[in-house]
């Protein structure tokens, strides 16, 4: 007996990749007994951008992650990073002289460098070795991939986070970095464009 036929929309075992001219898009198989008509060659295929799209080169490899979910995922990750760094930063104080009053003032100095290192390692290691996901992205069904649709590389994850960290330290450029998601057709922040990455549904 031969091998059972693959599920509708899935390629056969001897061809482990989808061909948009042979296999229908997942979830869009025709009714049983009816043939599937592939799209005309030369036109936009499943996952590709429509004509006139100028958001970036190549096809969109998966549905892009929603902006609100990215925001909430970032909030969750920020809380986790704060909890990790709190044992070191919560009681860091320094005494400085207030010249106007002529008295010493006790000022809380956050360990910003330590916090930045924790944040960099958190995002870099998790996204590089945990299928492009942080805990926040995992909760909200998101992951980071290469623009080509391949898994996020270790170096690519490092570049993405390094650019994000540098822009966050340069005054208010982090606002421009994250705000770019609102106007970019691929919902890419500046650090995504630098690393050639996309945030997509997982």
PDB file of C-alpha atoms in Angstrom:
ATOM      1  CA  UNK A   1       0.000   0.000   0.000  1.00  0.00           C
ATOM      2  CA  UNK A   2       1.221   3.510  -0.773  1.00  0.00           C
ATOM      3  CA  UNK A   3       1.538   6.351   1.653  1.00  0.00           C
ATOM      4  CA  UNK A   4      -1.712   8.159   2.529  1.00  0.00           C
ATOM      5  CA  UNK A   5      -2.332  11.415   0.659  1.00  0.00           C
ATOM      6  CA  UNK A   6      -1.248  14.609   2.449  1.00  0.00           C
ATOM      7  CA  UNK A   7      -3.855  16.854   4.083  1.00  0.00           C
ATOM      8  CA  UNK A   8      -5.479  19.434   1.798  1.00  0.00           C
ATOM      9  CA  UNK A   9      -3.151  22.330   1.146  1.00  0.00           C
ATOM     10  CA  UNK A  10      -0.056  20.451   2.355  1.00  0.00           C
ATOM     11  CA  UNK A  11       2.754  19.336   0.015  1.00  0.00           C
ATOM     12  CA  UNK A  12       3.464  15.593  -0.464  1.00  0.00           C
ATOM     13  CA  UNK A  13       6.233  13.951   1.606  1.00  0.00           C
ATOM     14  CA  UNK A  14       8.664  13.955  -1.331  1.00  0.00           C
ATOM     15  CA  UNK A  15       8.322  17.742  -1.660  1.00  0.00           C
ATOM     16  CA  UNK A  16       8.509  19.266   1.842  1.00  0.00           C
ATOM     17  CA  UNK A  17       7.905  22.852   0.696  1.00  0.00           C
ATOM     18  CA  UNK A  18       4.773  24.623  -0.521  1.00  0.00           C
ATOM     19  CA  UNK A  19       4.542  25.575  -4.180  1.00  0.00           C
ATOM     20  CA  UNK A  20       1.977  28.393  -4.655  1.00  0.00           C
ATOM     21  CA  UNK A  21       1.266  27.101  -8.181  1.00  0.00           C
ATOM     22  CA  UNK A  22       0.545  23.548  -6.996  1.00  0.00           C
ATOM     23  CA  UNK A  23      -0.638  23.714  -3.383  1.00  0.00           C
ATOM     24  CA  UNK A  24      -3.572  25.898  -2.328  1.00  0.00           C
ATOM     25  CA  UNK A  25      -2.947  28.306   0.588  1.00  0.00           C
ATOM     26  CA  UNK A  26      -3.559  26.705   4.022  1.00  0.00           C
ATOM     27  CA  UNK A  27      -7.208  26.887   4.984  1.00  0.00           C
ATOM     28  CA  UNK A  28      -8.319  27.707   1.428  1.00  0.00           C
ATOM     29  CA  UNK A  29      -8.640  24.242  -0.081  1.00  0.00           C
ATOM     30  CA  UNK A  30     -11.464  23.784  -2.619  1.00  0.00           C
ATOM     31  CA  UNK A  31     -14.449  21.545  -1.829  1.00  0.00           C
ATOM     32  CA  UNK A  32     -13.784  17.827  -2.130  1.00  0.00           C
ATOM     33  CA  UNK A  33     -13.897  16.670  -5.720  1.00  0.00           C
ATOM     34  CA  UNK A  34     -13.331  20.124  -7.197  1.00  0.00           C
ATOM     35  CA  UNK A  35      -9.962  21.102  -8.709  1.00  0.00           C
ATOM     36  CA  UNK A  36      -7.974  23.980  -7.327  1.00  0.00           C
ATOM     37  CA  UNK A  37      -7.090  26.758  -9.761  1.00  0.00           C
ATOM     38  CA  UNK A  38      -3.629  28.199  -9.076  1.00  0.00           C
ATOM     39  CA  UNK A  39      -3.086  31.956  -9.399  1.00  0.00           C
ATOM     40  CA  UNK A  40      -1.759  33.284 -12.699  1.00  0.00           C
ATOM     41  CA  UNK A  41       2.009  33.319 -12.902  1.00  0.00           C
ATOM     42  CA  UNK A  42       3.507  36.742 -12.490  1.00  0.00           C
ATOM     43  CA  UNK A  43       0.796  37.998 -10.116  1.00  0.00           C
ATOM     44  CA  UNK A  44       0.976  38.310  -6.315  1.00  0.00           C
ATOM     45  CA  UNK A  45       0.961  34.929  -4.582  1.00  0.00           C
ATOM     46  CA  UNK A  46      -0.121  33.871  -1.122  1.00  0.00           C
ATOM     47  CA  UNK A  47       1.882  35.892   1.394  1.00  0.00           C
ATOM     48  CA  UNK A  48       3.132  38.407  -1.170  1.00  0.00           C
ATOM     49  CA  UNK A  49       2.533  42.124  -1.128  1.00  0.00           C
ATOM     50  CA  UNK A  50      -0.027  43.615  -3.538  1.00  0.00           C
ATOM     51  CA  UNK A  51       1.019  45.510  -6.691  1.00  0.00           C
ATOM     52  CA  UNK A  52       2.625  48.850  -5.958  1.00  0.00           C
ATOM     53  CA  UNK A  53       3.789  47.784  -2.511  1.00  0.00           C
ATOM     54  CA  UNK A  54       6.950  49.660  -1.491  1.00  0.00           C
ATOM     55  CA  UNK A  55       7.428  48.427   2.056  1.00  0.00           C
ATOM     56  CA  UNK A  56      10.420  46.215   1.353  1.00  0.00           C
ATOM     57  CA  UNK A  57      11.867  43.606  -0.978  1.00  0.00           C
ATOM     58  CA  UNK A  58      10.436  40.152  -1.489  1.00  0.00           C
ATOM     59  CA  UNK A  59       7.229  38.513  -0.278  1.00  0.00           C
ATOM     60  CA  UNK A  60       5.687  38.808   3.156  1.00  0.00           C
ATOM     61  CA  UNK A  61       6.459  35.322   4.554  1.00  0.00           C
ATOM     62  CA  UNK A  62       3.665  35.248   7.182  1.00  0.00           C
ATOM     63  CA  UNK A  63       0.824  37.415   8.525  1.00  0.00           C
ATOM     64  CA  UNK A  64       2.319  40.464  10.214  1.00  0.00           C
ATOM     65  CA  UNK A  65       1.879  40.813  13.972  1.00  0.00           C
ATOM     66  CA  UNK A  66      -0.656  43.367  15.143  1.00  0.00           C
ATOM     67  CA  UNK A  67       0.593  46.673  16.506  1.00  0.00           C
ATOM     68  CA  UNK A  68      -1.459  46.490  19.725  1.00  0.00           C
ATOM     69  CA  UNK A  69      -0.244  42.982  20.481  1.00  0.00           C
ATOM     70  CA  UNK A  70       3.335  44.130  19.958  1.00  0.00           C
ATOM     71  CA  UNK A  71       2.731  46.966  22.421  1.00  0.00           C
ATOM     72  CA  UNK A  72       1.297  44.663  25.096  1.00  0.00           C
ATOM     73  CA  UNK A  73       4.060  42.097  24.513  1.00  0.00           C
ATOM     74  CA  UNK A  74       6.608  44.872  25.056  1.00  0.00           C
ATOM     75  CA  UNK A  75       4.917  45.892  28.303  1.00  0.00           C
ATOM     76  CA  UNK A  76       5.034  42.309  29.587  1.00  0.00           C
ATOM     77  CA  UNK A  77       8.723  42.020  28.670  1.00  0.00           C
ATOM     78  CA  UNK A  78       9.495  45.343  30.360  1.00  0.00           C
ATOM     79  CA  UNK A  79       7.856  44.147  33.575  1.00  0.00           C
ATOM     80  CA  UNK A  80       9.862  40.917  33.468  1.00  0.00           C
ATOM     81  CA  UNK A  81      13.129  42.806  32.905  1.00  0.00           C
ATOM     82  CA  UNK A  82      12.304  45.123  35.813  1.00  0.00           C
ATOM     83  CA  UNK A  83      11.653  42.149  38.092  1.00  0.00           C
ATOM     84  CA  UNK A  84      14.961  40.567  37.082  1.00  0.00           C
ATOM     85  CA  UNK A  85      16.966  43.741  37.742  1.00  0.00           C
ATOM     86  CA  UNK A  86      15.126  44.929  40.868  1.00  0.00           C
ATOM     87  CA  UNK A  87      17.287  42.990  43.380  1.00  0.00           C
ATOM     88  CA  UNK A  88      20.281  45.029  42.193  1.00  0.00           C
ATOM     89  CA  UNK A  89      18.711  48.416  41.457  1.00  0.00           C
ATOM     90  CA  UNK A  90      15.998  48.944  44.059  1.00  0.00           C
ATOM     91  CA  UNK A  91      18.269  50.283  46.826  1.00  0.00           C
ATOM     92  CA  UNK A  92      20.971  52.164  44.930  1.00  0.00           C
ATOM     93  CA  UNK A  93      21.389  55.627  46.433  1.00  0.00           C
ATOM     94  CA  UNK A  94      23.956  58.435  46.300  1.00  0.00           C
ATOM     95  CA  UNK A  95      24.490  61.678  48.212  1.00  0.00           C
ATOM     96  CA  UNK A  96      25.007  64.866  46.219  1.00  0.00           C
ATOM     97  CA  UNK A  97      25.361  68.471  47.322  1.00  0.00           C
ATOM     98  CA  UNK A  98      22.423  70.779  46.625  1.00  0.00           C
ATOM     99  CA  UNK A  99      24.257  74.093  46.212  1.00  0.00           C
ATOM    100  CA  UNK A 100      21.085  76.195  46.313  1.00  0.00           C
ATOM    101  CA  UNK A 101      20.115  74.892  49.743  1.00  0.00           C
ATOM    102  CA  UNK A 102      23.638  74.223  50.917  1.00  0.00           C
ATOM    103  CA  UNK A 103      22.679  70.728  52.024  1.00  0.00           C
ATOM    104  CA  UNK A 104      23.260  67.158  51.000  1.00  0.00           C
ATOM    105  CA  UNK A 105      20.449  65.443  49.160  1.00  0.00           C
ATOM    106  CA  UNK A 106      19.858  61.722  48.926  1.00  0.00           C
ATOM    107  CA  UNK A 107      19.075  60.815  45.302  1.00  0.00           C
ATOM    108  CA  UNK A 108      18.142  57.462  43.863  1.00  0.00           C
ATOM    109  CA  UNK A 109      20.529  56.562  41.038  1.00  0.00           C
ATOM    110  CA  UNK A 110      19.199  53.721  38.894  1.00  0.00           C
ATOM    111  CA  UNK A 111      21.722  51.266  37.588  1.00  0.00           C
ATOM    112  CA  UNK A 112      20.851  52.094  34.006  1.00  0.00           C
ATOM    113  CA  UNK A 113      23.875  50.342  32.542  1.00  0.00           C
ATOM    114  CA  UNK A 114      23.065  47.120  34.390  1.00  0.00           C
ATOM    115  CA  UNK A 115      19.426  47.394  33.331  1.00  0.00           C
ATOM    116  CA  UNK A 116      20.484  47.903  29.702  1.00  0.00           C
ATOM    117  CA  UNK A 117      22.676  44.788  29.819  1.00  0.00           C
ATOM    118  CA  UNK A 118      19.845  42.724  31.306  1.00  0.00           C
ATOM    119  CA  UNK A 119      17.428  43.986  28.650  1.00  0.00           C
ATOM    120  CA  UNK A 120      19.890  43.289  25.825  1.00  0.00           C
ATOM    121  CA  UNK A 121      20.600  39.740  27.001  1.00  0.00           C
ATOM    122  CA  UNK A 122      16.904  39.054  27.619  1.00  0.00           C
ATOM    123  CA  UNK A 123      15.788  40.060  24.123  1.00  0.00           C
ATOM    124  CA  UNK A 124      18.855  38.758  22.309  1.00  0.00           C
ATOM    125  CA  UNK A 125      19.126  35.293  23.867  1.00  0.00           C
ATOM    126  CA  UNK A 126      15.420  34.522  23.937  1.00  0.00           C
ATOM    127  CA  UNK A 127      14.747  35.671  20.382  1.00  0.00           C
ATOM    128  CA  UNK A 128      17.883  33.991  19.034  1.00  0.00           C
ATOM    129  CA  UNK A 129      17.390  30.629  20.734  1.00  0.00           C
ATOM    130  CA  UNK A 130      13.628  30.473  21.449  1.00  0.00           C
ATOM    131  CA  UNK A 131      12.179  30.612  17.934  1.00  0.00           C
ATOM    132  CA  UNK A 132      12.259  34.410  17.738  1.00  0.00           C
ATOM    133  CA  UNK A 133      10.114  34.877  20.819  1.00  0.00           C
ATOM    134  CA  UNK A 134      10.358  36.552  24.186  1.00  0.00           C
ATOM    135  CA  UNK A 135       7.927  35.680  26.971  1.00  0.00           C
ATOM    136  CA  UNK A 136       5.732  38.629  26.008  1.00  0.00           C
ATOM    137  CA  UNK A 137       5.734  37.657  22.331  1.00  0.00           C
ATOM    138  CA  UNK A 138       4.944  34.060  23.258  1.00  0.00           C
ATOM    139  CA  UNK A 139       1.907  35.158  25.288  1.00  0.00           C
ATOM    140  CA  UNK A 140       0.564  37.350  22.480  1.00  0.00           C
ATOM    141  CA  UNK A 141       1.303  34.949  19.618  1.00  0.00           C
ATOM    142  CA  UNK A 142       4.185  36.822  17.976  1.00  0.00           C
ATOM    143  CA  UNK A 143       7.687  35.985  16.834  1.00  0.00           C
ATOM    144  CA  UNK A 144      10.569  37.657  15.012  1.00  0.00           C
ATOM    145  CA  UNK A 145      11.830  36.188  11.746  1.00  0.00           C
ATOM    146  CA  UNK A 146      14.133  37.203   8.935  1.00  0.00           C
ATOM    147  CA  UNK A 147      12.645  39.160   6.023  1.00  0.00           C
ATOM    148  CA  UNK A 148      13.232  36.053   3.905  1.00  0.00           C
ATOM    149  CA  UNK A 149      10.976  33.990   6.165  1.00  0.00           C
ATOM    150  CA  UNK A 150      13.874  32.068   7.704  1.00  0.00           C
ATOM    151  CA  UNK A 151      14.464  31.610  11.394  1.00  0.00           C
ATOM    152  CA  UNK A 152      16.079  34.579  13.133  1.00  0.00           C
ATOM    153  CA  UNK A 153      19.861  34.161  13.217  1.00  0.00           C
ATOM    154  CA  UNK A 154      21.881  34.768  16.371  1.00  0.00           C
ATOM    155  CA  UNK A 155      23.810  37.659  14.825  1.00  0.00           C
ATOM    156  CA  UNK A 156      20.651  39.119  13.357  1.00  0.00           C
ATOM    157  CA  UNK A 157      18.986  39.093  16.781  1.00  0.00           C
ATOM    158  CA  UNK A 158      22.046  40.820  18.261  1.00  0.00           C
ATOM    159  CA  UNK A 159      21.990  43.578  15.604  1.00  0.00           C
ATOM    160  CA  UNK A 160      18.270  44.108  16.112  1.00  0.00           C
ATOM    161  CA  UNK A 161      18.619  44.557  19.849  1.00  0.00           C
ATOM    162  CA  UNK A 162      21.825  46.592  19.646  1.00  0.00           C
ATOM    163  CA  UNK A 163      20.194  49.143  17.316  1.00  0.00           C
ATOM    164  CA  UNK A 164      17.167  49.306  19.610  1.00  0.00           C
ATOM    165  CA  UNK A 165      19.414  49.912  22.631  1.00  0.00           C
ATOM    166  CA  UNK A 166      21.455  52.645  20.909  1.00  0.00           C
ATOM    167  CA  UNK A 167      18.322  54.485  19.751  1.00  0.00           C
ATOM    168  CA  UNK A 168      16.856  54.200  23.256  1.00  0.00           C
ATOM    169  CA  UNK A 169      19.964  55.870  24.733  1.00  0.00           C
ATOM    170  CA  UNK A 170      20.075  58.712  22.192  1.00  0.00           C
ATOM    171  CA  UNK A 171      17.635  61.109  23.769  1.00  0.00           C
ATOM    172  CA  UNK A 172      14.143  60.592  22.327  1.00  0.00           C
ATOM    173  CA  UNK A 173      15.021  58.545  19.252  1.00  0.00           C
ATOM    174  CA  UNK A 174      13.345  55.490  20.793  1.00  0.00           C
ATOM    175  CA  UNK A 175      10.019  57.228  20.143  1.00  0.00           C
ATOM    176  CA  UNK A 176      10.838  57.545  16.447  1.00  0.00           C
ATOM    177  CA  UNK A 177      12.111  53.967  16.387  1.00  0.00           C
ATOM    178  CA  UNK A 178       8.913  52.479  17.790  1.00  0.00           C
ATOM    179  CA  UNK A 179       6.624  55.035  16.159  1.00  0.00           C
ATOM    180  CA  UNK A 180       7.905  53.949  12.746  1.00  0.00           C
ATOM    181  CA  UNK A 181       5.749  50.834  13.163  1.00  0.00           C
ATOM    182  CA  UNK A 182       2.656  53.019  12.774  1.00  0.00           C
ATOM    183  CA  UNK A 183       3.555  54.275   9.288  1.00  0.00           C
ATOM    184  CA  UNK A 184       5.530  51.393   7.828  1.00  0.00           C
ATOM    185  CA  UNK A 185       3.580  49.027   5.509  1.00  0.00           C
ATOM    186  CA  UNK A 186       5.448  46.053   6.984  1.00  0.00           C
ATOM    187  CA  UNK A 187       5.033  47.335  10.550  1.00  0.00           C
ATOM    188  CA  UNK A 188       8.799  47.445  10.917  1.00  0.00           C
ATOM    189  CA  UNK A 189      10.507  49.587  13.506  1.00  0.00           C
ATOM    190  CA  UNK A 190      13.853  51.134  12.598  1.00  0.00           C
ATOM    191  CA  UNK A 191      15.672  48.342  14.442  1.00  0.00           C
ATOM    192  CA  UNK A 192      13.718  45.820  12.332  1.00  0.00           C
ATOM    193  CA  UNK A 193      14.863  47.523   9.134  1.00  0.00           C
ATOM    194  CA  UNK A 194      18.479  47.591  10.347  1.00  0.00           C
ATOM    195  CA  UNK A 195      18.420  43.848  11.099  1.00  0.00           C
ATOM    196  CA  UNK A 196      16.110  42.972   8.160  1.00  0.00           C
ATOM    197  CA  UNK A 197      13.538  41.333  10.411  1.00  0.00           C
ATOM    198  CA  UNK A 198       9.765  41.118  10.631  1.00  0.00           C
ATOM    199  CA  UNK A 199       7.423  40.555  13.569  1.00  0.00           C
ATOM    200  CA  UNK A 200       4.788  38.034  12.489  1.00  0.00           C
ATOM    201  CA  UNK A 201       2.071  35.850  13.976  1.00  0.00           C
ATOM    202  CA  UNK A 202       3.411  32.676  15.478  1.00  0.00           C
TER     203      UNK A 202
END
